[in-house]
JSON list of C-alpha atoms and ligand atoms in Angstrom, two decimals:
[
{"chain": "A", "resi": 1, "resn": "UNK", "atom": "CA", "xyz": [-35.73, 70.31, 100.04]},
{"chain": "A", "resi": 2, "resn": "UNK", "atom": "CA", "xyz": [-37.53, 71.64, 96.71]},
{"chain": "A", "resi": 3, "resn": "UNK", "atom": "CA", "xyz": [-35.81, 71.02, 93.78]},
{"chain": "A", "resi": 4, "resn": "UNK", "atom": "CA", "xyz": [-36.49, 72.18, 90.06]},
{"chain": "A", "resi": 5, "resn": "UNK", "atom": "CA", "xyz": [-39.87, 73.69, 88.56]},
{"chain": "A", "resi": 6, "resn": "UNK", "atom": "CA", "xyz": [-41.17, 70.82, 87.22]},
{"chain": "A", "resi": 7, "resn": "UNK", "atom": "CA", "xyz": [-44.35, 72.87, 85.39]},
{"chain": "A", "resi": 8, "resn": "UNK", "atom": "CA", "xyz": [-46.94, 75.37, 86.02]},
{"chain": "A", "resi": 9, "resn": "UNK", "atom": "CA", "xyz": [-50.12, 74.66, 85.24]},
{"chain": "A", "resi": 10, "resn": "UNK", "atom": "CA", "xyz": [-52.56, 76.76, 83.87]},
{"chain": "A", "resi": 11, "resn": "UNK", "atom": "CA", "xyz": [-56.51, 76.37, 84.10]},
{"chain": "A", "resi": 12, "resn": "UNK", "atom": "CA", "xyz": [-58.60, 77.34, 80.50]},
{"chain": "A", "resi": 13, "resn": "UNK", "atom": "CA", "xyz": [-62.13, 77.40, 79.59]},
{"chain": "A", "resi": 14, "resn": "UNK", "atom": "CA", "xyz": [-61.38, 76.44, 76.19]},
{"chain": "A", "resi": 15, "resn": "UNK", "atom": "CA", "xyz": [-58.22, 74.50, 75.54]},
{"chain": "A", "resi": 16, "resn": "UNK", "atom": "CA", "xyz": [-58.09, 74.68, 72.03]},
{"chain": "A", "resi": 17, "resn": "UNK", "atom": "CA", "xyz": [-58.03, 78.52, 72.00]},
{"chain": "A", "resi": 18, "resn": "UNK", "atom": "CA", "xyz": [-55.17, 78.42, 74.86]},
{"chain": "A", "resi": 19, "resn": "UNK", "atom": "CA", "xyz": [-53.35, 75.93, 72.59]},
{"chain": "A", "resi": 20, "resn": "UNK", "atom": "CA", "xyz": [-53.38, 78.74, 69.77]},
{"chain": "A", "resi": 21, "resn": "UNK", "atom": "CA", "xyz": [-52.93, 81.69, 71.65]},
{"chain": "A", "resi": 22, "resn": "UNK", "atom": "CA", "xyz": [-49.54, 79.48, 72.94]},
{"chain": "A", "resi": 23, "resn": "UNK", "atom": "CA", "xyz": [-49.00, 77.95, 69.16]},
{"chain": "A", "resi": 24, "resn": "UNK", "atom": "CA", "xyz": [-49.59, 80.69, 66.92]},
{"chain": "A", "resi": 25, "resn": "UNK", "atom": "CA", "xyz": [-48.59, 84.17, 69.43]},
{"chain": "A", "resi": 26, "resn": "UNK", "atom": "CA", "xyz": [-46.30, 82.94, 71.68]},
{"chain": "A", "resi": 27, "resn": "UNK", "atom": "CA", "xyz": [-44.78, 80.74, 69.20]},
{"chain": "A", "resi": 28, "resn": "UNK", "atom": "CA", "xyz": [-44.50, 77.76, 71.33]},
{"chain": "A", "resi": 29, "resn": "UNK", "atom": "CA", "xyz": [-44.10, 73.76, 70.82]},
{"chain": "A", "resi": 30, "resn": "UNK", "atom": "CA", "xyz": [-47.43, 72.80, 72.20]},
{"chain": "A", "resi": 31, "resn": "UNK", "atom": "CA", "xyz": [-48.57, 69.41, 72.33]},
{"chain": "A", "resi": 32, "resn": "UNK", "atom": "CA", "xyz": [-51.51, 67.63, 71.56]},
{"chain": "A", "resi": 33, "resn": "UNK", "atom": "CA", "xyz": [-54.35, 67.25, 73.94]},
{"chain": "A", "resi": 34, "resn": "UNK", "atom": "CA", "xyz": [-55.70, 64.14, 75.74]},
{"chain": "A", "resi": 35, "resn": "UNK", "atom": "CA", "xyz": [-57.91, 62.96, 78.39]},
{"chain": "A", "resi": 36, "resn": "UNK", "atom": "CA", "xyz": [-57.20, 62.43, 81.93]},
{"chain": "A", "resi": 37, "resn": "UNK", "atom": "CA", "xyz": [-60.68, 60.74, 83.19]},
{"chain": "A", "resi": 38, "resn": "UNK", "atom": "CA", "xyz": [-59.21, 59.92, 86.34]},
{"chain": "A", "resi": 39, "resn": "UNK", "atom": "CA", "xyz": [-57.81, 63.58, 87.15]},
{"chain": "A", "resi": 40, "resn": "UNK", "atom": "CA", "xyz": [-60.98, 65.61, 85.54]},
{"chain": "A", "resi": 41, "resn": "UNK", "atom": "CA", "xyz": [-58.91, 67.31, 83.35]},
{"chain": "A", "resi": 42, "resn": "UNK", "atom": "CA", "xyz": [-57.80, 67.69, 79.52]},
{"chain": "A", "resi": 43, "resn": "UNK", "atom": "CA", "xyz": [-54.29, 68.43, 79.27]},
{"chain": "A", "resi": 44, "resn": "UNK", "atom": "CA", "xyz": [-51.90, 70.01, 76.55]},
{"chain": "A", "resi": 45, "resn": "UNK", "atom": "CA", "xyz": [-48.27, 70.17, 77.49]},
{"chain": "A", "resi": 46, "resn": "UNK", "atom": "CA", "xyz": [-45.92, 72.93, 76.30]},
{"chain": "A", "resi": 47, "resn": "UNK", "atom": "CA", "xyz": [-42.25, 72.14, 76.42]},
{"chain": "A", "resi": 48, "resn": "UNK", "atom": "CA", "xyz": [-40.35, 74.85, 77.15]},
{"chain": "A", "resi": 49, "resn": "UNK", "atom": "CA", "xyz": [-36.57, 74.81, 77.38]},
{"chain": "A", "resi": 50, "resn": "UNK", "atom": "CA", "xyz": [-36.57, 75.05, 81.51]},
{"chain": "A", "resi": 51, "resn": "UNK", "atom": "CA", "xyz": [-39.67, 74.07, 82.11]},
{"chain": "A", "resi": 52, "resn": "UNK", "atom": "CA", "xyz": [-43.04, 72.81, 81.15]},
{"chain": "A", "resi": 53, "resn": "UNK", "atom": "CA", "xyz": [-46.58, 74.88, 81.05]},
{"chain": "A", "resi": 54, "resn": "UNK", "atom": "CA", "xyz": [-49.67, 72.64, 81.50]},
{"chain": "A", "resi": 55, "resn": "UNK", "atom": "CA", "xyz": [-53.05, 74.06, 79.83]},
{"chain": "A", "resi": 56, "resn": "UNK", "atom": "CA", "xyz": [-56.18, 72.19, 82.07]},
{"chain": "A", "resi": 57, "resn": "UNK", "atom": "CA", "xyz": [-59.78, 71.99, 80.64]},
{"chain": "A", "resi": 58, "resn": "UNK", "atom": "CA", "xyz": [-62.31, 70.27, 82.89]},
{"chain": "A", "resi": 59, "resn": "UNK", "atom": "CA", "xyz": [-63.22, 67.26, 82.10]},
{"chain": "A", "resi": 60, "resn": "UNK", "atom": "CA", "xyz": [-66.45, 65.68, 83.19]},
{"chain": "A", "resi": 61, "resn": "UNK", "atom": "CA", "xyz": [-69.19, 67.53, 86.17]},
{"chain": "A", "resi": 62, "resn": "UNK", "atom": "CA", "xyz": [-66.69, 66.47, 88.94]},
{"chain": "A", "resi": 63, "resn": "UNK", "atom": "CA", "xyz": [-63.67, 68.37, 87.47]},
{"chain": "A", "resi": 64, "resn": "UNK", "atom": "CA", "xyz": [-61.16, 69.45, 90.72]},
{"chain": "A", "resi": 65, "resn": "UNK", "atom": "CA", "xyz": [-61.00, 72.77, 88.08]},
{"chain": "A", "resi": 66, "resn": "UNK", "atom": "CA", "xyz": [-64.53, 73.74, 87.92]},
{"chain": "A", "resi": 67, "resn": "UNK", "atom": "CA", "xyz": [-64.63, 76.00, 90.54]},
{"chain": "A", "resi": 68, "resn": "UNK", "atom": "CA", "xyz": [-61.32, 77.51, 89.81]},
{"chain": "A", "resi": 69, "resn": "UNK", "atom": "CA", "xyz": [-63.01, 78.31, 86.45]},
{"chain": "A", "resi": 70, "resn": "UNK", "atom": "CA", "xyz": [-66.02, 79.81, 88.15]},
{"chain": "A", "resi": 71, "resn": "UNK", "atom": "CA", "xyz": [-64.20, 82.52, 90.04]},
{"chain": "A", "resi": 72, "resn": "UNK", "atom": "CA", "xyz": [-61.84, 82.93, 87.08]},
{"chain": "A", "resi": 73, "resn": "UNK", "atom": "CA", "xyz": [-63.58, 82.53, 83.77]},
{"chain": "A", "resi": 74, "resn": "UNK", "atom": "CA", "xyz": [-61.16, 83.97, 81.57]},
{"chain": "A", "resi": 75, "resn": "UNK", "atom": "CA", "xyz": [-58.82, 81.15, 83.27]},
{"chain": "A", "resi": 76, "resn": "UNK", "atom": "CA", "xyz": [-55.75, 81.49, 85.44]},
{"chain": "A", "resi": 77, "resn": "UNK", "atom": "CA", "xyz": [-52.82, 80.48, 86.95]},
{"chain": "A", "resi": 78, "resn": "UNK", "atom": "CA", "xyz": [-53.85, 76.88, 88.99]},
{"chain": "A", "resi": 79, "resn": "UNK", "atom": "CA", "xyz": [-50.74, 75.71, 90.42]},
{"chain": "A", "resi": 80, "resn": "UNK", "atom": "CA", "xyz": [-46.90, 75.21, 90.44]},
{"chain": "A", "resi": 81, "resn": "UNK", "atom": "CA", "xyz": [-45.48, 72.34, 90.73]},
{"chain": "A", "resi": 82, "resn": "UNK", "atom": "CA", "xyz": [-41.85, 71.49, 92.32]},
{"chain": "A", "resi": 83, "resn": "UNK", "atom": "CA", "xyz": [-39.85, 68.70, 92.21]},
{"chain": "A", "resi": 84, "resn": "UNK", "atom": "CA", "xyz": [-38.85, 66.43, 95.42]},
{"chain": "A", "resi": 85, "resn": "UNK", "atom": "CA", "xyz": [-36.78, 63.68, 95.88]},
{"chain": "A", "resi": 86, "resn": "UNK", "atom": "CA", "xyz": [-38.88, 61.76, 98.22]},
{"chain": "A", "resi": 87, "resn": "UNK", "atom": "CA", "xyz": [-42.21, 62.38, 98.61]},
{"chain": "A", "resi": 88, "resn": "UNK", "atom": "CA", "xyz": [-42.66, 60.45, 101.24]},
{"chain": "A", "resi": 89, "resn": "UNK", "atom": "CA", "xyz": [-40.08, 62.66, 103.86]},
{"chain": "A", "resi": 90, "resn": "UNK", "atom": "CA", "xyz": [-41.19, 65.88, 102.23]},
{"chain": "A", "resi": 91, "resn": "UNK", "atom": "CA", "xyz": [-45.04, 65.29, 103.16]},
{"chain": "A", "resi": 92, "resn": "UNK", "atom": "CA", "xyz": [-43.73, 63.98, 106.76]},
{"chain": "A", "resi": 93, "resn": "UNK", "atom": "CA", "xyz": [-41.49, 67.25, 106.99]},
{"chain": "A", "resi": 94, "resn": "UNK", "atom": "CA", "xyz": [-44.24, 69.38, 105.47]},
{"chain": "A", "resi": 95, "resn": "UNK", "atom": "CA", "xyz": [-46.73, 68.21, 108.36]},
{"chain": "A", "resi": 96, "resn": "UNK", "atom": "CA", "xyz": [-44.40, 68.64, 110.88]},
{"chain": "A", "resi": 97, "resn": "UNK", "atom": "CA", "xyz": [-43.85, 71.96, 110.03]},
{"chain": "A", "resi": 98, "resn": "UNK", "atom": "CA", "xyz": [-47.71, 72.56, 110.24]},
{"chain": "A", "resi": 99, "resn": "UNK", "atom": "CA", "xyz": [-48.35, 72.49, 106.36]},
{"chain": "A", "resi": 100, "resn": "UNK", "atom": "CA", "xyz": [-51.55, 70.90, 105.27]},
{"chain": "A", "resi": 101, "resn": "UNK", "atom": "CA", "xyz": [-51.32, 68.97, 102.93]},
{"chain": "A", "resi": 102, "resn": "UNK", "atom": "CA", "xyz": [-55.05, 68.34, 101.03]},
{"chain": "A", "resi": 103, "resn": "UNK", "atom": "CA", "xyz": [-56.76, 64.99, 100.71]},
{"chain": "A", "resi": 104, "resn": "UNK", "atom": "CA", "xyz": [-56.28, 61.78, 102.76]},
{"chain": "A", "resi": 105, "resn": "UNK", "atom": "CA", "xyz": [-52.15, 63.35, 103.54]},
{"chain": "A", "resi": 106, "resn": "UNK", "atom": "CA", "xyz": [-51.25, 60.68, 101.42]},
{"chain": "A", "resi": 107, "resn": "UNK", "atom": "CA", "xyz": [-49.28, 60.96, 98.03]},
{"chain": "A", "resi": 108, "resn": "UNK", "atom": "CA", "xyz": [-51.66, 59.74, 94.52]},
{"chain": "A", "resi": 109, "resn": "UNK", "atom": "CA", "xyz": [-50.17, 58.94, 91.41]},
{"chain": "A", "resi": 110, "resn": "UNK", "atom": "CA", "xyz": [-50.29, 62.52, 89.32]},
{"chain": "A", "resi": 111, "resn": "UNK", "atom": "CA", "xyz": [-51.05, 63.46, 85.66]},
{"chain": "A", "resi": 112, "resn": "UNK", "atom": "CA", "xyz": [-47.32, 61.91, 84.84]},
{"chain": "A", "resi": 113, "resn": "UNK", "atom": "CA", "xyz": [-47.40, 58.55, 86.56]},
{"chain": "A", "resi": 114, "resn": "UNK", "atom": "CA", "xyz": [-45.45, 60.24, 89.63]},
{"chain": "A", "resi": 115, "resn": "UNK", "atom": "CA", "xyz": [-46.16, 60.59, 93.31]},
{"chain": "A", "resi": 116, "resn": "UNK", "atom": "CA", "xyz": [-47.51, 63.82, 93.98]},
{"chain": "A", "resi": 117, "resn": "UNK", "atom": "CA", "xyz": [-49.38, 65.70, 96.80]},
{"chain": "A", "resi": 118, "resn": "UNK", "atom": "CA", "xyz": [-50.56, 69.36, 96.98]},
{"chain": "A", "resi": 119, "resn": "UNK", "atom": "CA", "xyz": [-50.23, 71.90, 99.70]},
{"chain": "A", "resi": 120, "resn": "UNK", "atom": "CA", "xyz": [-53.07, 74.05, 101.07]},
{"chain": "A", "resi": 121, "resn": "UNK", "atom": "CA", "xyz": [-52.64, 77.38, 98.91]},
{"chain": "A", "resi": 122, "resn": "UNK", "atom": "CA", "xyz": [-53.13, 79.25, 102.64]},
{"chain": "A", "resi": 123, "resn": "UNK", "atom": "CA", "xyz": [-49.93, 78.25, 103.94]},
{"chain": "A", "resi": 124, "resn": "UNK", "atom": "CA", "xyz": [-48.37, 79.04, 100.82]},
{"chain": "A", "resi": 125, "resn": "UNK", "atom": "CA", "xyz": [-48.95, 82.67, 100.27]},
{"chain": "A", "resi": 126, "resn": "UNK", "atom": "CA", "xyz": [-52.06, 81.97, 98.10]},
{"chain": "A", "resi": 127, "resn": "UNK", "atom": "CA", "xyz": [-50.59, 79.58, 95.92]},
{"chain": "A", "resi": 128, "resn": "UNK", "atom": "CA", "xyz": [-51.58, 75.77, 95.31]},
{"chain": "A", "resi": 129, "resn": "UNK", "atom": "CA", "xyz": [-48.55, 73.87, 95.13]},
{"chain": "A", "resi": 130, "resn": "UNK", "atom": "CA", "xyz": [-48.22, 70.68, 93.76]},
{"chain": "A", "resi": 131, "resn": "UNK", "atom": "CA", "xyz": [-45.01, 68.40, 94.48]},
{"chain": "A", "resi": 132, "resn": "UNK", "atom": "CA", "xyz": [-44.07, 65.55, 92.62]},
{"chain": "A", "resi": 133, "resn": "UNK", "atom": "CA", "xyz": [-41.49, 63.21, 93.20]},
{"chain": "A", "resi": 134, "resn": "UNK", "atom": "CA", "xyz": [-38.80, 62.69, 90.90]},
{"chain": "B", "resi": 1, "resn": "CO", "atom": "CO1", "xyz": [-49.47, 69.70, 88.05]}
]
């Protein structure tokens, strides 16, 4: 069912500093930061030859990554995103296998303007998984 790794999202306390690390130390092509108020994050995309890295900094008091950064003050891997062809079929399959879809269980429009859903980390080896319809 799952296809390519679309991105690895890393929550960071300071997106400027994290961008500089990727640009200056790792030599990556780092995009400009942009606010995604509806998702409560400021995002930087880093394009790699085979996938993307997304740096996420909290935006606003209700940011969904604030709690994660309280537990991981230096930042850390927040989630992995796998591509699927049909998000509804994926959701139906996951529910039938007992995996918990977060939120109301229905896909939402994600950071790239495509339907996404998130799966409970306790069902997936302690890793928050995002599925994105491509
Ligand atoms: Co993501």
